[in-house]
C-alpha positions in Angstrom: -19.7 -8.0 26.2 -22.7 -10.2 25.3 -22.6 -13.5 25.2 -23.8 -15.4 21.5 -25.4 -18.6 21.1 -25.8 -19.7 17.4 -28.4 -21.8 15.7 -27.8 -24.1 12.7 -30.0 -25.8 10.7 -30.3 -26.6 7.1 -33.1 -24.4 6.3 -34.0 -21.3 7.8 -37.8 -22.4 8.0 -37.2 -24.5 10.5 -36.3 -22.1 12.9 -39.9 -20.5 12.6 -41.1 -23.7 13.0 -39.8 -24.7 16.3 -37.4 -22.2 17.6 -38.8 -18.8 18.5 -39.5 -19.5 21.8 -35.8 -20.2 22.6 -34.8 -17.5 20.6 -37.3 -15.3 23.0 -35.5 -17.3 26.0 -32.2 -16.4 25.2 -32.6 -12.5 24.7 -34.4 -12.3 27.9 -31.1 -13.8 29.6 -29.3 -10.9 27.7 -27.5 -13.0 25.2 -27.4 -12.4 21.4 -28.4 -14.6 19.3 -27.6 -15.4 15.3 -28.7 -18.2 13.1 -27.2 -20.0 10.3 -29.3 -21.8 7.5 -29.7 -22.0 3.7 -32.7 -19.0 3.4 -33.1 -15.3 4.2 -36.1 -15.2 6.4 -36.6 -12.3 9.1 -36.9 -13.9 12.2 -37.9 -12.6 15.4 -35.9 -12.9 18.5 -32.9 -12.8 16.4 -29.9 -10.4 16.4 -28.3 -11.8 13.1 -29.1 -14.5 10.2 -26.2 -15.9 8.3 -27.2 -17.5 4.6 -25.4 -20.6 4.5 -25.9 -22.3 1.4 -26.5 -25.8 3.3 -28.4 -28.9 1.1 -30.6 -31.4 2.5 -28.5 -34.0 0.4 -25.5 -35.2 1.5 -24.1 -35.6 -1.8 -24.8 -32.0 -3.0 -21.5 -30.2 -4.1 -22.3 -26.5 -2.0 -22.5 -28.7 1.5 -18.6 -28.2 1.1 -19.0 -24.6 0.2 -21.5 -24.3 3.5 -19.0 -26.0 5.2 -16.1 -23.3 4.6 -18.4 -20.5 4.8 -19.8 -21.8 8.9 -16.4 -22.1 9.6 -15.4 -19.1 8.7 -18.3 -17.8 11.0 -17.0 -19.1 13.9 -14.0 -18.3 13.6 -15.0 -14.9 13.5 -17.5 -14.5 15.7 -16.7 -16.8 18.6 -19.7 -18.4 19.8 -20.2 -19.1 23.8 -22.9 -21.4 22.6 -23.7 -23.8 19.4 -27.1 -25.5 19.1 -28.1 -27.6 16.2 -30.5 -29.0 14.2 -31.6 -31.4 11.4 -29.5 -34.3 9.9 -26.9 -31.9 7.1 -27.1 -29.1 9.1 -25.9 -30.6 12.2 -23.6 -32.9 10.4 -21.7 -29.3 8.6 -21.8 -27.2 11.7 -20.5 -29.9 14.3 -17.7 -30.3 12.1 -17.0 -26.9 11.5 -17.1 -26.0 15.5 -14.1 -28.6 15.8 -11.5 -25.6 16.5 -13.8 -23.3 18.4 -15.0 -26.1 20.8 -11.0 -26.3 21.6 -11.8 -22.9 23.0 -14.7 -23.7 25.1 -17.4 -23.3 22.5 -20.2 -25.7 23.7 -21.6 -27.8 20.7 -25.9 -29.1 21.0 -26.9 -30.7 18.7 -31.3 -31.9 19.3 -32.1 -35.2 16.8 -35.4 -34.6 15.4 -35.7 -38.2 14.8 -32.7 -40.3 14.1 -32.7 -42.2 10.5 -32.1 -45.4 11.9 -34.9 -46.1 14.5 -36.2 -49.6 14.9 -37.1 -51.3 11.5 -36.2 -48.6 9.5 -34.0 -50.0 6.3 -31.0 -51.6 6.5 -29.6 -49.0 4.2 -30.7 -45.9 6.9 -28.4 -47.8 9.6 -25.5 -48.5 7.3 -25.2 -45.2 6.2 -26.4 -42.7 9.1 -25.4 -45.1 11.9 -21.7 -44.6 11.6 -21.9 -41.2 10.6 -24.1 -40.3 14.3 -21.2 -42.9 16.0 -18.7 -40.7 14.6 -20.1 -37.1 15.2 -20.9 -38.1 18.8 -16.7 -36.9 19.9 -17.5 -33.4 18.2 -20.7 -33.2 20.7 -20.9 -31.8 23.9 -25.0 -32.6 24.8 -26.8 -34.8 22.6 -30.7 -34.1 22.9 -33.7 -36.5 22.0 -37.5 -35.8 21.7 -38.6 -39.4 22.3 -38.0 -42.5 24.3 -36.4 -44.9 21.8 -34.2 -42.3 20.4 -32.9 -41.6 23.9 -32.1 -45.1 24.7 -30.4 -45.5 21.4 -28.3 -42.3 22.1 -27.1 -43.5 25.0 -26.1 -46.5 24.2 -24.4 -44.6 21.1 -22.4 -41.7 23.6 -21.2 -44.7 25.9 -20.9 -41.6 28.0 -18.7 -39.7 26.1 -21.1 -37.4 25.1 -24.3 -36.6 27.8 -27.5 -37.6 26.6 -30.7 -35.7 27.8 -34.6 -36.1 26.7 -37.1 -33.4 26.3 -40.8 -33.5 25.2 -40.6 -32.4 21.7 -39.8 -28.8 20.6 -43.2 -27.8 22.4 -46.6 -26.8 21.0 -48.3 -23.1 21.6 -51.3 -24.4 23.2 -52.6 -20.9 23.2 -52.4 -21.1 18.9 -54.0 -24.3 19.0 -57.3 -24.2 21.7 -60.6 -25.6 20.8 -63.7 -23.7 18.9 -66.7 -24.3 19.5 -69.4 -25.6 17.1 -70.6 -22.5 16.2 -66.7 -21.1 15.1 -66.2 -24.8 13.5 -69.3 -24.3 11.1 -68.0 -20.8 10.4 -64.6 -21.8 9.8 -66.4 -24.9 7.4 -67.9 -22.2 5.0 -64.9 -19.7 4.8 -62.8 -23.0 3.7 -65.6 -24.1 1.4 -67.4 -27.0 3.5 -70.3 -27.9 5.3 -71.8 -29.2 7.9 -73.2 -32.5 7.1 -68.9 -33.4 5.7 -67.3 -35.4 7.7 -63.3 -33.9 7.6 -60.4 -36.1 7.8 -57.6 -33.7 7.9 -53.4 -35.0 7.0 -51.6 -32.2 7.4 -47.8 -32.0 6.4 -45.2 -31.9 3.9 -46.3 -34.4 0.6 -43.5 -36.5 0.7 -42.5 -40.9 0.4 -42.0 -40.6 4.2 -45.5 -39.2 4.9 -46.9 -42.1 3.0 -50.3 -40.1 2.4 -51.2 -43.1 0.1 -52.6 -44.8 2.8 -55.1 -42.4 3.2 -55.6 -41.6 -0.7 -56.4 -45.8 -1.0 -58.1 -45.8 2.7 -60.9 -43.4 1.2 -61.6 -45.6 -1.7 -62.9 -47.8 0.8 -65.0 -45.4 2.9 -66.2 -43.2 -0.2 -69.5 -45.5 -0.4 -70.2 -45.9 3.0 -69.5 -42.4 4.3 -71.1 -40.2 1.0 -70.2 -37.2 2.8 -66.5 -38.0 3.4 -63.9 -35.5 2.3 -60.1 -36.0 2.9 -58.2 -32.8 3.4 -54.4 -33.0 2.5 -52.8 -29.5 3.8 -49.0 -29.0 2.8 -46.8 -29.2 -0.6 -44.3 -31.6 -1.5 -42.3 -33.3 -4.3 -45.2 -36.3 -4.4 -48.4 -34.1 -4.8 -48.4 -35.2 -8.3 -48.1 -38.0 -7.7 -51.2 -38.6 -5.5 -53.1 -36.4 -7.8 -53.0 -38.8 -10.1 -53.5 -41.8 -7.7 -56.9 -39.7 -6.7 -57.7 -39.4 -10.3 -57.0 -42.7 -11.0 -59.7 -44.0 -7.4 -62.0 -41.7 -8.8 -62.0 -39.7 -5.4 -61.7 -36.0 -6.5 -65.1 -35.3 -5.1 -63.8 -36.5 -1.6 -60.3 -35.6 -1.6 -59.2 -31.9 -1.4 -55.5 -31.3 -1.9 -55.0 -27.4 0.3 -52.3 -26.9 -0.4 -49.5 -24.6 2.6 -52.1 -23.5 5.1 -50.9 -20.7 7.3 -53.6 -21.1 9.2 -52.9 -24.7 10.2 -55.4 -24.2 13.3 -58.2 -23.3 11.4 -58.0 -26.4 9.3 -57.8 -28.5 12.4 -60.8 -27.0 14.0 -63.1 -27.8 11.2 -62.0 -31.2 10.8 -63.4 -33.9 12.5 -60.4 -36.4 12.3 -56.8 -35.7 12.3 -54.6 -38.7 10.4 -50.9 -39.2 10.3 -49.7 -41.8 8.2 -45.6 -41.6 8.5 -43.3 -43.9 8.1 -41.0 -42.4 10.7 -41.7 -39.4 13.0 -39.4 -37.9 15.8 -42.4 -37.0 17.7 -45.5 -36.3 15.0 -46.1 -32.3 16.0 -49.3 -32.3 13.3 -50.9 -35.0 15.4 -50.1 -33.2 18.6 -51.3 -29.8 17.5 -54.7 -31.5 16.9 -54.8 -33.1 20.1 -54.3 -29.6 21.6 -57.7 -28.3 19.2 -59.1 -31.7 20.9 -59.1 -33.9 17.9 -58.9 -38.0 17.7 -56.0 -39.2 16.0 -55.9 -41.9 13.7 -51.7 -42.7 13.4 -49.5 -45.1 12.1 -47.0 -46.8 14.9 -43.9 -45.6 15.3 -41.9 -44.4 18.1 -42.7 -40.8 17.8 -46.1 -41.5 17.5 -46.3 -44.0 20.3 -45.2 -40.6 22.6 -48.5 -39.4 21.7 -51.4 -41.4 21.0 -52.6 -43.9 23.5 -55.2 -46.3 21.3 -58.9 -46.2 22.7 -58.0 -43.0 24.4 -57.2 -40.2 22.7 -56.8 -42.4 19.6 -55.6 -45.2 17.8 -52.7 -46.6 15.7 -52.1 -48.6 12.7 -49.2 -50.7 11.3 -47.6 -47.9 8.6 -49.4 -50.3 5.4 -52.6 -51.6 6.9 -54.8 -49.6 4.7 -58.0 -51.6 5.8 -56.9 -50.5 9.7 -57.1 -47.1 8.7 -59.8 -47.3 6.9 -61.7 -49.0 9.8 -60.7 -46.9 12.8 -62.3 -44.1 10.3 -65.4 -45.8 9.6 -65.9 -46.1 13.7 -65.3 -43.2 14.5 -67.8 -41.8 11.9 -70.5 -43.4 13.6 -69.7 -43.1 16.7 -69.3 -39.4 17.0 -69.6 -39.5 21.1 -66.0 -40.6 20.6 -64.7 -37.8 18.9 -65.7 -35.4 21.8 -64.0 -37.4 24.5 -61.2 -38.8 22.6 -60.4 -34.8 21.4 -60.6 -33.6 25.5 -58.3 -36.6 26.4 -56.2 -35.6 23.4 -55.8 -31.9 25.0 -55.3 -33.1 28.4 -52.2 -35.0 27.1 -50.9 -32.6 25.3 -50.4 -30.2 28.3 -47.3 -32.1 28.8 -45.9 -31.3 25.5 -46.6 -27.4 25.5 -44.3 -25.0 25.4 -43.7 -24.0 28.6 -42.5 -27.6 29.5 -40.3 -27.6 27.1 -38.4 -24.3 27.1 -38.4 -25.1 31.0 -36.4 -28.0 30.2 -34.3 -26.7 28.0 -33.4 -23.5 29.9 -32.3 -26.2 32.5 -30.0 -27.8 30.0 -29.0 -24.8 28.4 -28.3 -23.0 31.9 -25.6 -26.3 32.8 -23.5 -25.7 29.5 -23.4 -22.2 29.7 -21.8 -22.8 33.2 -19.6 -25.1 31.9 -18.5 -22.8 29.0 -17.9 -20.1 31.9 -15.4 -21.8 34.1 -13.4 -23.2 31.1 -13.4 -19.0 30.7 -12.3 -18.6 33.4 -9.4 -21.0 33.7 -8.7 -20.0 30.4 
């Protein structure tokens, strides 16, 4: 009989986002593997979805529903392995796997980026510290993707719960390689630019916590001294409105192009000449490293998963998360001196390499292949 590993998340997206490869990992062992998320997306690598109708907000009446419905799902299927993911969806499914750990069901579960990192509000750690402190007993492995979140885990387990560190979910450095100049000025005029523009790209979800402001007020500084500037913001989000009307309002909608959801993201990055990130909080920042992989400079506000990435005057630099005259500066350099963006972009790649794919299903083929031992002697003495 085939062992079954499931996934959990709160939306199925994320999956396609950042979990095929492991998906691919685990069929290639000969296990089966299901996923459980609010969506209906057809996946590949994956034997059977489950809808679970799972809310971002903790307060949303159907997270109880979600909760009944998962649990019912392992009671029925009998997981050898649970794995997962983002803050609700972790939070439902590690309390649903309470009975079936009692079995020997092994319970992952990889934080993305806790909500409480260093200066975040006091309100984040009053409300999501406990609730981590708490969930910690119904966790078996407790993965991180950067440095100050594995500290802080560890301190949290107090080794009841073992604590490991990977480098991010990995990057597809094969999806995101360099063009050369002749490609970029091709891709420029599919997409409606040319070459004289100088292309500072924000790609992500519109949202408070990607802060894109910044960038929206950082161009009313530049517009004047770099005619040819134009801001690309690729994604959607609750606040494109409102930074439509905060371009409207700078007069910038000659300079600032809102794309939209680009499923090309690669394309966008190649034609750019700057890639900017402008969180508030980040677990690791996987926009800015996919445009260090297309041998970008990144321009990124400090925090701790940012720090994992950009090393300032190398392949980049970083900015407190309101200095909009920071930003604004390290854009204005970089626009005249352009020898910079060639050798900050191929120090960009080069650090990247340690973030790709194939280091990190390595590593976490390693941690998966020490549970699933686990799992089989408690079998065993079953």
């Amino acid at each position: 009989m085939k062992k079954k590993v499931l996934f959990c998340a709160t939306v199925e997206y994320h999956f396609k986002a950042f979990h095929l490869p492991y998906f691919q990992w685990f069929q290639q062992q000969g296990w089966e593997v299901h996923t459980a998320a609010n969506g209906q997306l057809k996946l590949p690598f994956v034997d059977q979805s489950h809808s679970i109708p799972i809310q971002r907000s903790p307060f949303h009446l159907h997270n109880r529903l979600a909760y009944v419905e998962l649990k019912n799902l392992l009671e029925t299927q009998h997981y050898d392995l649970i794995h997962c993911h983002t803050p609700m969806g972790s939070v439902i499914s590690r309390l649903a796997a309470q009975h079936t750990r009692k079995r020997g069901t092994k319970v992952l579960y990889t934080a993305h980026g806790f909500h409480f990192w260093k200066g975040a509000p006091f309100l984040n750690w009053l409300l999501y510290y406990p609730i981590e402190k708490w969930l910690v007993k119904y966790t078996d492995g407790l993965i991180t993707i950067n440095q100050e979140d594995y500290e802080r885990a560890s301190r949290l387990s107090k080794e009841r719960t073992a604590v490991h560190y990977i480098p991010g979910m990995g990057v597809d450095m094969n999806r995101f390689t360099p063009v050369d100049d002749k490609e970029k000025q091709h891709l420029r005029r599919k997409y409606g630019f040319s070459k004289q523009d100088f292309i500072v790209l924000c790609a992500g979800e519109l949202n408070a916590n990607k802060n894109q402001g910044m960038l929206i007020k950082a161009s009313a500084q530049l517009y004047e001294q770099i005619p040819n500037l134009k801001v690309v913001f690729a994604g959607e989000g609750t606040s494109r409105q409102t930074y439509e009307q905060l371009v409207h309002r700078l007069h910038l909608k000659q300079h600032v192009h809102f794309a939209g959801f680009c499923r090309r993201i690669e394309d966008w990055m190649n034609l750019c000449d700057v890639c900017v990130s402008t969180s508030h909080r980040e677990g690791l920042g996987m926009n800015i490293l996919e445009a260090m992989c297309v041998e970008k400079p990144v321009i990124a506000t400090d925090n701790r998963g940012h720090c994992e990435l950009v090393k300032p005057g190398v392949n980049g630099f970083l900015v407190k998360p309101h200095d909009v005259n920071g930003l604004a500066d390290y854009i204005h350099q970089l626009y005249h001196q352009k020898e910079h963006l060639r050798l900050m972009g191929q120090a960009g790649r080069s650090l990247a390499s340690s973030f790709a794919h194939e280091q990190t299903v390595s590593e976490m083929a390693r941690i998966y292949t020490a549970y699933m031992n686990q799992t089989e002697k408690v079998m065993q003495h079953a």
